[in-house]
Amino acid sequence: MFAVHLLAFHFTKLKEDQIKKVDRYLYHMRLSDDVLLDVMERFQAEMVKGLGRDTNSTATVKMLPSFVRSLPDGSEKGDFLAVDLGGSQFRALEVKVFNDGKQSSQLESKFYPTPKEVIQGSGTELFNYVADCLLDFMESKNLQHKKLPLGFTFSFPCKQTKLEEGALLAWTKHFKVRGVQGTDVVSSLRKALQKHKDIDVDVLAMVNDTVGTMMTCGYDDPHCEVGLIIGTGTNACYMEEMRHIDLVEGDEGRMCINTEWGAFGDDGALDDLRTEFDRELDLGSLNPGKQLFEKMISSLYLGELVRLILLKMTKEGLLFNGKVSTALLTKDKIEMKHVCAMEKYKEGLSNTKEILTELNLFPSEEDCIAVQHVCTIVSFRSANLCAAALAAILTRLRENKKVLRLRTTVGIDGGLYKTHPQYPKRLHKVVRRLVPNCDVRFLLSQSGSAKGAAMVTAVAYRLAAQRKQIDAVLAPFLLSLDTLREVKDKMRAELEYGLKRETQASATVKMLPTYVCGTPDGTESGKFLALDLGGTNFRVLLVKIRSGRRRSVQMYNKIFAIPLEIMQGTGEELFDHIVQCIADFLEYMGIKGARLPLGFTFSFPCRQASIDKGTLVGWTKGFKATDCEGEDVVDMLREAIRRRNEFDLDIVAVVNDTVGTMMTCGYEDPNCEIGLIAGTGSNVCYMEDMKNIEIVEGNEGKMCINTEWGGFGDNGCIDNIRTKYDKQVDEGSLNAGKQRYEKMTSGMYLGEIVRQILIDLTKQGLLFRGQISESLRKRGIFETKFLSQIESDRLALLQVRRILQQLGLDSTCEDSIIVKEVCGAVSRRAAQLCGAGLAAIVEKKRENRGVEHLQITVGVDGTLYKLHPHFSRVLQETVRELAPQCDVTFMLSEDGSGKGAALITAVAKRLHNIGRK
């Protein structure tokens, strides 16, 4: 027993001594975590360089766009072919994908050799061979008479310009085919296939084996967004945000980037980590100075690296008694399969001894221990370097998503990962150590990268079909210039009907006289009260206007809420609530005893008989208070003041918010004669010549006309451009059949139009996995402010997803792109329709003045115009297109409904005083 223990002790001591000896000899190959973190940072810097348009040409990590923009979502279906070229064998496959809710697929394939004369011959010979093999496969499966889409896995660095177009940058993995570099390989494959009249194949996609691996695993695990190959070659791909890819147009969504990381270090960035053995191996390779990172990692080179180390150690007398055998002098004699077998620790040293003996090396026990440890260090360094680069990609994904902790899946393929007994465990362990804030699942690709090519083709098929459906849904929102001219002409006709006595009663654009007969001239002064009622909030303001050289306007205001039960209660309750708010404000400002002139901004359609008399034509914007329509709102306000019996006010003017907007801007710019509101509601007013206003006596001077253009189209004149979604929104509104133009252009309704479209797209299975959530069923959930946020150019899709999540809509990246597109279509149409209406007004103004060219200012207010990222630009462009003889300046109003009401009151007082004199 003692002898056995002694023997065991002797073996352990021997093993430790040999391991220490090898460790000292290969000290530079043992990489600490600090070194790996440094490699990770270097790789991150190279990724950024590769993504930049100006720096890509000098980057070693080329970060090639693959034009794969979407991962499988489980709805793919159909029969697809795939061919896989890039390894020691060529493979043809048929993949059947079933949309059965289980994400199942069926795969049949056949392997073909890749003879040396083919992989080192001419391009024509190579692609003819591929086409011949595919024909043989199709005949064996009786597929030659079917027209099938094909995905092409081409596992070499290519510069792609489309999903189905890519030029070879350089051959790798012992391939040296002439006349292919710099040419489109898909085109070459198509030419070869066309020679076979028996088969009809449509090459839809070309992918790299790494992308294919990610797509294969992505079909089984929706979290898979990284692909990794560790075999004869090595590479990684991942889903990058489009906004970071300078080499491709567009900022929306994501695209898979094929890093081609094998060339990392070709610029000398890894020279401090490369050993003399790495340099010797590189010099003896087919492509010296290139693919240096791959030569430190991939199975194609690790066996040769072990041979070079053993050769030098033997020459120095550290192995095999210094006897150098023919095997150690023969290039590539030690292969990766030998390294894998020698690292099977459970077999002890038996595998190592057997392999070395076969190579005529006749090892001692010490030799076997040392050689086994050399293999361990070489393969461990490979796993470490691979882990550092992968950790850089995972960190970038986490930063792109702006999350503290990333959950993702890495799809993996490759002989080294699959066959090496220790490699997977080492790789996983090091990755988790380098990026502790990433929860990574490693998923082995069961079907290889070729199935991935079929999946890319299936996804491309699905996206093309979806694109067709989405385009069909949004097509009615795309208005041509001719259609917009038609809208402008119809608006112009309706303006004329509203001004004429005999047609005014039946006109949809009511053209209401406001009895505001002048704009500010700068002499207005005094203290004025203003009330502003037009939405869910009500404001009371004290406005101090100073004239002369120190001309200024000072305002003090307080905001009060109007509860829904009051908005939709009785008229008496509404006006009592307003007077209560006024009393609170007067108390707050300490002016309850003063009888101040007051301007009442009442932002609803009113028919005025004078400046201080306004009869409500009809409620809009969600108001429904009873006993108000057909009544004089000024009288209702006076009655409520009398009922309270606490204070008295001089109500000088009832004004519309649009008129207030025009007056506010008119105070700054005397050329302002049009007011536009583009917010919760939509309306325009303008100064019309008295001679054209038949419903008011007198022909001298001008009067502001409140168009109330929201009712445009209520007679059916724009039914040709109303969509089914507009009709759904109208039918569900409080005033069905009325304010049709407003319902297509104003902030109150745009979000609801978007919601109806999203429901339709979801029913068609194009959004939210076909599931209509409870929140999407709720009317009004999609407020217009969300349109403005979603369409912001500064907002990444991740933030769009967060907005949708706040609304209870669990969206994918693709969903977010579609939602953004829907919002864009709806808001663009709104801005164009608004621009067409405004073009009709400015053209009328030009003709009124009888000038060839008009210069005019439009005062604008409203949250849609002010806050939406594109509305104002599209509106202005439309006006320019439709009214080219009008030079229109757009001026933002500063508090048109408050300050404007006070200015109207001040102007009315000034004109009244002039009249008295």
PDB file of C-alpha atoms in Angstrom, residues 667-816:
ATOM      1  CA  TYR A 667     -48.954  93.256 -32.151  1.00  0.00           C
ATOM      2  CA  GLU A 668     -45.383  92.201 -33.146  1.00  0.00           C
ATOM      3  CA  ASP A 669     -45.783  92.169 -36.945  1.00  0.00           C
ATOM      4  CA  PRO A 670     -48.307  94.472 -38.682  1.00  0.00           C
ATOM      5  CA  ASN A 671     -48.152  92.183 -41.743  1.00  0.00           C
ATOM      6  CA  CYS A 672     -49.925  89.427 -39.782  1.00  0.00           C
ATOM      7  CA  GLU A 673     -53.489  89.112 -41.105  1.00  0.00           C
ATOM      8  CA  ILE A 674     -54.056  85.358 -40.671  1.00  0.00           C
ATOM      9  CA  GLY A 675     -54.335  83.293 -37.504  1.00  0.00           C
ATOM     10  CA  LEU A 676     -53.937  79.496 -37.467  1.00  0.00           C
ATOM     11  CA  ILE A 677     -54.581  77.057 -34.646  1.00  0.00           C
ATOM     12  CA  ALA A 678     -53.156  73.548 -35.039  1.00  0.00           C
ATOM     13  CA  GLY A 679     -53.578  71.890 -31.672  1.00  0.00           C
ATOM     14  CA  THR A 680     -56.416  70.049 -29.925  1.00  0.00           C
ATOM     15  CA  GLY A 681     -58.671  71.659 -32.540  1.00  0.00           C
ATOM     16  CA  SER A 682     -57.953  73.145 -35.943  1.00  0.00           C
ATOM     17  CA  ASN A 683     -59.109  76.530 -37.260  1.00  0.00           C
ATOM     18  CA  VAL A 684     -58.127  79.626 -39.247  1.00  0.00           C
ATOM     19  CA  CYS A 685     -59.171  83.274 -39.229  1.00  0.00           C
ATOM     20  CA  TYR A 686     -58.110  86.113 -41.539  1.00  0.00           C
ATOM     21  CA  MET A 687     -58.823  89.774 -42.293  1.00  0.00           C
ATOM     22  CA  GLU A 688     -61.412  89.866 -45.109  1.00  0.00           C
ATOM     23  CA  ASP A 689     -62.465  92.901 -47.152  1.00  0.00           C
ATOM     24  CA  MET A 690     -65.880  94.119 -45.889  1.00  0.00           C
ATOM     25  CA  LYS A 691     -67.176  94.295 -49.474  1.00  0.00           C
ATOM     26  CA  ASN A 692     -66.854  90.471 -49.710  1.00  0.00           C
ATOM     27  CA  ILE A 693     -68.794  89.777 -46.474  1.00  0.00           C
ATOM     28  CA  GLU A 694     -72.387  89.782 -47.661  1.00  0.00           C
ATOM     29  CA  ILE A 695     -73.869  88.810 -44.274  1.00  0.00           C
ATOM     30  CA  VAL A 696     -72.642  92.056 -42.625  1.00  0.00           C
ATOM     31  CA  GLU A 697     -73.730  95.553 -43.617  1.00  0.00           C
ATOM     32  CA  GLY A 698     -71.076  97.937 -44.972  1.00  0.00           C
ATOM     33  CA  ASN A 699     -68.366  97.838 -47.628  1.00  0.00           C
ATOM     34  CA  GLU A 700     -65.576  99.894 -46.048  1.00  0.00           C
ATOM     35  CA  GLY A 701     -62.492  98.473 -44.353  1.00  0.00           C
ATOM     36  CA  LYS A 702     -61.835  94.921 -43.177  1.00  0.00           C
ATOM     37  CA  MET A 703     -63.209  92.500 -40.621  1.00  0.00           C
ATOM     38  CA  CYS A 704     -61.674  89.354 -39.183  1.00  0.00           C
ATOM     39  CA  ILE A 705     -63.508  86.236 -40.346  1.00  0.00           C
ATOM     40  CA  ASN A 706     -63.442  83.154 -38.142  1.00  0.00           C
ATOM     41  CA  THR A 707     -63.673  80.454 -40.819  1.00  0.00           C
ATOM     42  CA  GLU A 708     -64.507  77.534 -38.480  1.00  0.00           C
ATOM     43  CA  TRP A 709     -62.984  75.365 -41.185  1.00  0.00           C
ATOM     44  CA  GLY A 710     -63.201  72.229 -38.999  1.00  0.00           C
ATOM     45  CA  GLY A 711     -66.624  71.591 -40.590  1.00  0.00           C
ATOM     46  CA  PHE A 712     -65.137  71.503 -44.108  1.00  0.00           C
ATOM     47  CA  GLY A 713     -66.238  68.244 -45.744  1.00  0.00           C
ATOM     48  CA  ASP A 714     -69.373  67.773 -43.630  1.00  0.00           C
ATOM     49  CA  ASN A 715     -71.282  67.900 -46.943  1.00  0.00           C
ATOM     50  CA  GLY A 716     -69.267  64.952 -48.314  1.00  0.00           C
ATOM     51  CA  CYS A 717     -66.999  67.009 -50.598  1.00  0.00           C
ATOM     52  CA  ILE A 718     -63.816  65.325 -49.263  1.00  0.00           C
ATOM     53  CA  ASP A 719     -65.240  61.813 -48.822  1.00  0.00           C
ATOM     54  CA  ASN A 720     -62.862  60.609 -51.552  1.00  0.00           C
ATOM     55  CA  ILE A 721     -59.893  61.081 -49.184  1.00  0.00           C
ATOM     56  CA  ARG A 722     -61.559  59.886 -45.983  1.00  0.00           C
ATOM     57  CA  THR A 723     -60.380  56.405 -44.981  1.00  0.00           C
ATOM     58  CA  LYS A 724     -62.288  53.709 -43.126  1.00  0.00           C
ATOM     59  CA  TYR A 725     -60.272  54.704 -40.041  1.00  0.00           C
ATOM     60  CA  ASP A 726     -61.512  58.325 -40.298  1.00  0.00           C
ATOM     61  CA  LYS A 727     -65.045  56.981 -40.475  1.00  0.00           C
ATOM     62  CA  GLN A 728     -64.510  54.770 -37.395  1.00  0.00           C
ATOM     63  CA  VAL A 729     -63.139  57.747 -35.432  1.00  0.00           C
ATOM     64  CA  ASP A 730     -66.066  59.929 -36.568  1.00  0.00           C
ATOM     65  CA  GLU A 731     -68.671  57.308 -35.650  1.00  0.00           C
ATOM     66  CA  GLY A 732     -67.189  56.928 -32.168  1.00  0.00           C
ATOM     67  CA  SER A 733     -67.017  60.682 -31.503  1.00  0.00           C
ATOM     68  CA  LEU A 734     -69.466  62.875 -29.574  1.00  0.00           C
ATOM     69  CA  ASN A 735     -70.481  64.733 -32.755  1.00  0.00           C
ATOM     70  CA  ALA A 736     -70.667  62.060 -35.453  1.00  0.00           C
ATOM     71  CA  GLY A 737     -70.915  63.456 -38.990  1.00  0.00           C
ATOM     72  CA  LYS A 738     -69.604  66.884 -37.968  1.00  0.00           C
ATOM     73  CA  GLN A 739     -66.167  68.585 -38.011  1.00  0.00           C
ATOM     74  CA  ARG A 740     -64.836  66.018 -40.484  1.00  0.00           C
ATOM     75  CA  TYR A 741     -61.840  68.109 -41.616  1.00  0.00           C
ATOM     76  CA  GLU A 742     -60.921  68.819 -37.994  1.00  0.00           C
ATOM     77  CA  LYS A 743     -61.055  65.081 -37.265  1.00  0.00           C
ATOM     78  CA  MET A 744     -58.426  64.524 -39.972  1.00  0.00           C
ATOM     79  CA  THR A 745     -56.132  67.405 -38.960  1.00  0.00           C
ATOM     80  CA  SER A 746     -56.366  68.147 -35.240  1.00  0.00           C
ATOM     81  CA  GLY A 747     -54.505  66.782 -32.257  1.00  0.00           C
ATOM     82  CA  MET A 748     -57.640  65.592 -30.535  1.00  0.00           C
ATOM     83  CA  TYR A 749     -58.236  62.880 -33.137  1.00  0.00           C
ATOM     84  CA  LEU A 750     -54.880  61.898 -34.687  1.00  0.00           C
ATOM     85  CA  GLY A 751     -53.997  59.508 -31.870  1.00  0.00           C
ATOM     86  CA  GLU A 752     -57.372  57.810 -32.217  1.00  0.00           C
ATOM     87  CA  ILE A 753     -56.843  57.378 -35.989  1.00  0.00           C
ATOM     88  CA  VAL A 754     -53.464  55.761 -35.196  1.00  0.00           C
ATOM     89  CA  ARG A 755     -55.133  53.446 -32.651  1.00  0.00           C
ATOM     90  CA  GLN A 756     -57.696  52.271 -35.212  1.00  0.00           C
ATOM     91  CA  ILE A 757     -54.919  51.522 -37.742  1.00  0.00           C
ATOM     92  CA  LEU A 758     -52.888  49.632 -35.109  1.00  0.00           C
ATOM     93  CA  ILE A 759     -55.934  47.495 -34.269  1.00  0.00           C
ATOM     94  CA  ASP A 760     -56.393  46.663 -37.962  1.00  0.00           C
ATOM     95  CA  LEU A 761     -52.695  45.791 -38.426  1.00  0.00           C
ATOM     96  CA  THR A 762     -52.789  43.635 -35.292  1.00  0.00           C
ATOM     97  CA  LYS A 763     -55.874  41.788 -36.585  1.00  0.00           C
ATOM     98  CA  GLN A 764     -53.910  41.096 -39.778  1.00  0.00           C
ATOM     99  CA  GLY A 765     -51.100  39.623 -37.656  1.00  0.00           C
ATOM    100  CA  LEU A 766     -48.676  42.400 -38.609  1.00  0.00           C
ATOM    101  CA  LEU A 767     -48.250  43.869 -35.103  1.00  0.00           C
ATOM    102  CA  PHE A 768     -47.936  42.794 -31.476  1.00  0.00           C
ATOM    103  CA  ARG A 769     -47.876  39.079 -32.466  1.00  0.00           C
ATOM    104  CA  GLY A 770     -51.503  39.397 -33.540  1.00  0.00           C
ATOM    105  CA  GLN A 771     -52.649  39.963 -29.954  1.00  0.00           C
ATOM    106  CA  ILE A 772     -54.945  42.971 -29.352  1.00  0.00           C
ATOM    107  CA  SER A 773     -54.205  43.989 -25.762  1.00  0.00           C
ATOM    108  CA  GLU A 774     -56.846  45.400 -23.447  1.00  0.00           C
ATOM    109  CA  SER A 775     -55.163  48.806 -23.494  1.00  0.00           C
ATOM    110  CA  LEU A 776     -55.295  48.967 -27.317  1.00  0.00           C
ATOM    111  CA  ARG A 777     -59.067  48.435 -27.115  1.00  0.00           C
ATOM    112  CA  LYS A 778     -59.479  51.602 -24.991  1.00  0.00           C
ATOM    113  CA  ARG A 779     -60.595  54.734 -26.854  1.00  0.00           C
ATOM    114  CA  GLY A 780     -58.326  57.729 -26.355  1.00  0.00           C
ATOM    115  CA  ILE A 781     -55.359  55.716 -25.009  1.00  0.00           C
ATOM    116  CA  PHE A 782     -53.155  56.901 -27.879  1.00  0.00           C
ATOM    117  CA  GLU A 783     -52.846  60.608 -27.112  1.00  0.00           C
ATOM    118  CA  THR A 784     -51.391  62.893 -29.776  1.00  0.00           C
ATOM    119  CA  LYS A 785     -48.449  63.750 -27.500  1.00  0.00           C
ATOM    120  CA  PHE A 786     -47.323  60.139 -28.022  1.00  0.00           C
ATOM    121  CA  LEU A 787     -47.258  60.746 -31.790  1.00  0.00           C
ATOM    122  CA  SER A 788     -44.924  63.699 -31.228  1.00  0.00           C
ATOM    123  CA  GLN A 789     -42.673  61.630 -28.951  1.00  0.00           C
ATOM    124  CA  ILE A 790     -42.622  58.546 -31.204  1.00  0.00           C
ATOM    125  CA  GLU A 791     -41.840  60.575 -34.339  1.00  0.00           C
ATOM    126  CA  SER A 792     -38.994  62.494 -32.708  1.00  0.00           C
ATOM    127  CA  ASP A 793     -35.775  62.034 -34.713  1.00  0.00           C
ATOM    128  CA  ARG A 794     -33.807  62.082 -31.469  1.00  0.00           C
ATOM    129  CA  LEU A 795     -35.705  59.097 -30.093  1.00  0.00           C
ATOM    130  CA  ALA A 796     -34.175  55.650 -30.539  1.00  0.00           C
ATOM    131  CA  LEU A 797     -36.492  52.709 -31.170  1.00  0.00           C
ATOM    132  CA  LEU A 798     -35.731  51.461 -27.679  1.00  0.00           C
ATOM    133  CA  GLN A 799     -37.370  54.610 -26.289  1.00  0.00           C
ATOM    134  CA  VAL A 800     -40.300  54.148 -28.702  1.00  0.00           C
ATOM    135  CA  ARG A 801     -40.717  50.650 -27.239  1.00  0.00           C
ATOM    136  CA  ARG A 802     -40.735  52.151 -23.744  1.00  0.00           C
ATOM    137  CA  ILE A 803     -43.515  54.595 -24.711  1.00  0.00           C
ATOM    138  CA  LEU A 804     -45.524  51.686 -26.115  1.00  0.00           C
ATOM    139  CA  GLN A 805     -44.871  49.685 -22.940  1.00  0.00           C
ATOM    140  CA  GLN A 806     -46.220  52.607 -20.879  1.00  0.00           C
ATOM    141  CA  LEU A 807     -49.380  52.229 -22.971  1.00  0.00           C
ATOM    142  CA  GLY A 808     -49.480  48.530 -22.142  1.00  0.00           C
ATOM    143  CA  LEU A 809     -48.297  47.524 -25.635  1.00  0.00           C
ATOM    144  CA  ASP A 810     -45.493  44.946 -25.499  1.00  0.00           C
ATOM    145  CA  SER A 811     -43.685  45.572 -28.767  1.00  0.00           C
ATOM    146  CA  THR A 812     -40.719  44.158 -30.617  1.00  0.00           C
ATOM    147  CA  CYS A 813     -38.206  46.328 -32.473  1.00  0.00           C
ATOM    148  CA  GLU A 814     -40.094  45.606 -35.740  1.00  0.00           C
ATOM    149  CA  ASP A 815     -43.406  46.596 -34.094  1.00  0.00           C
ATOM    150  CA  SER A 816     -41.875  49.914 -33.042  1.00  0.00           C
TER     151      SER A 816
END
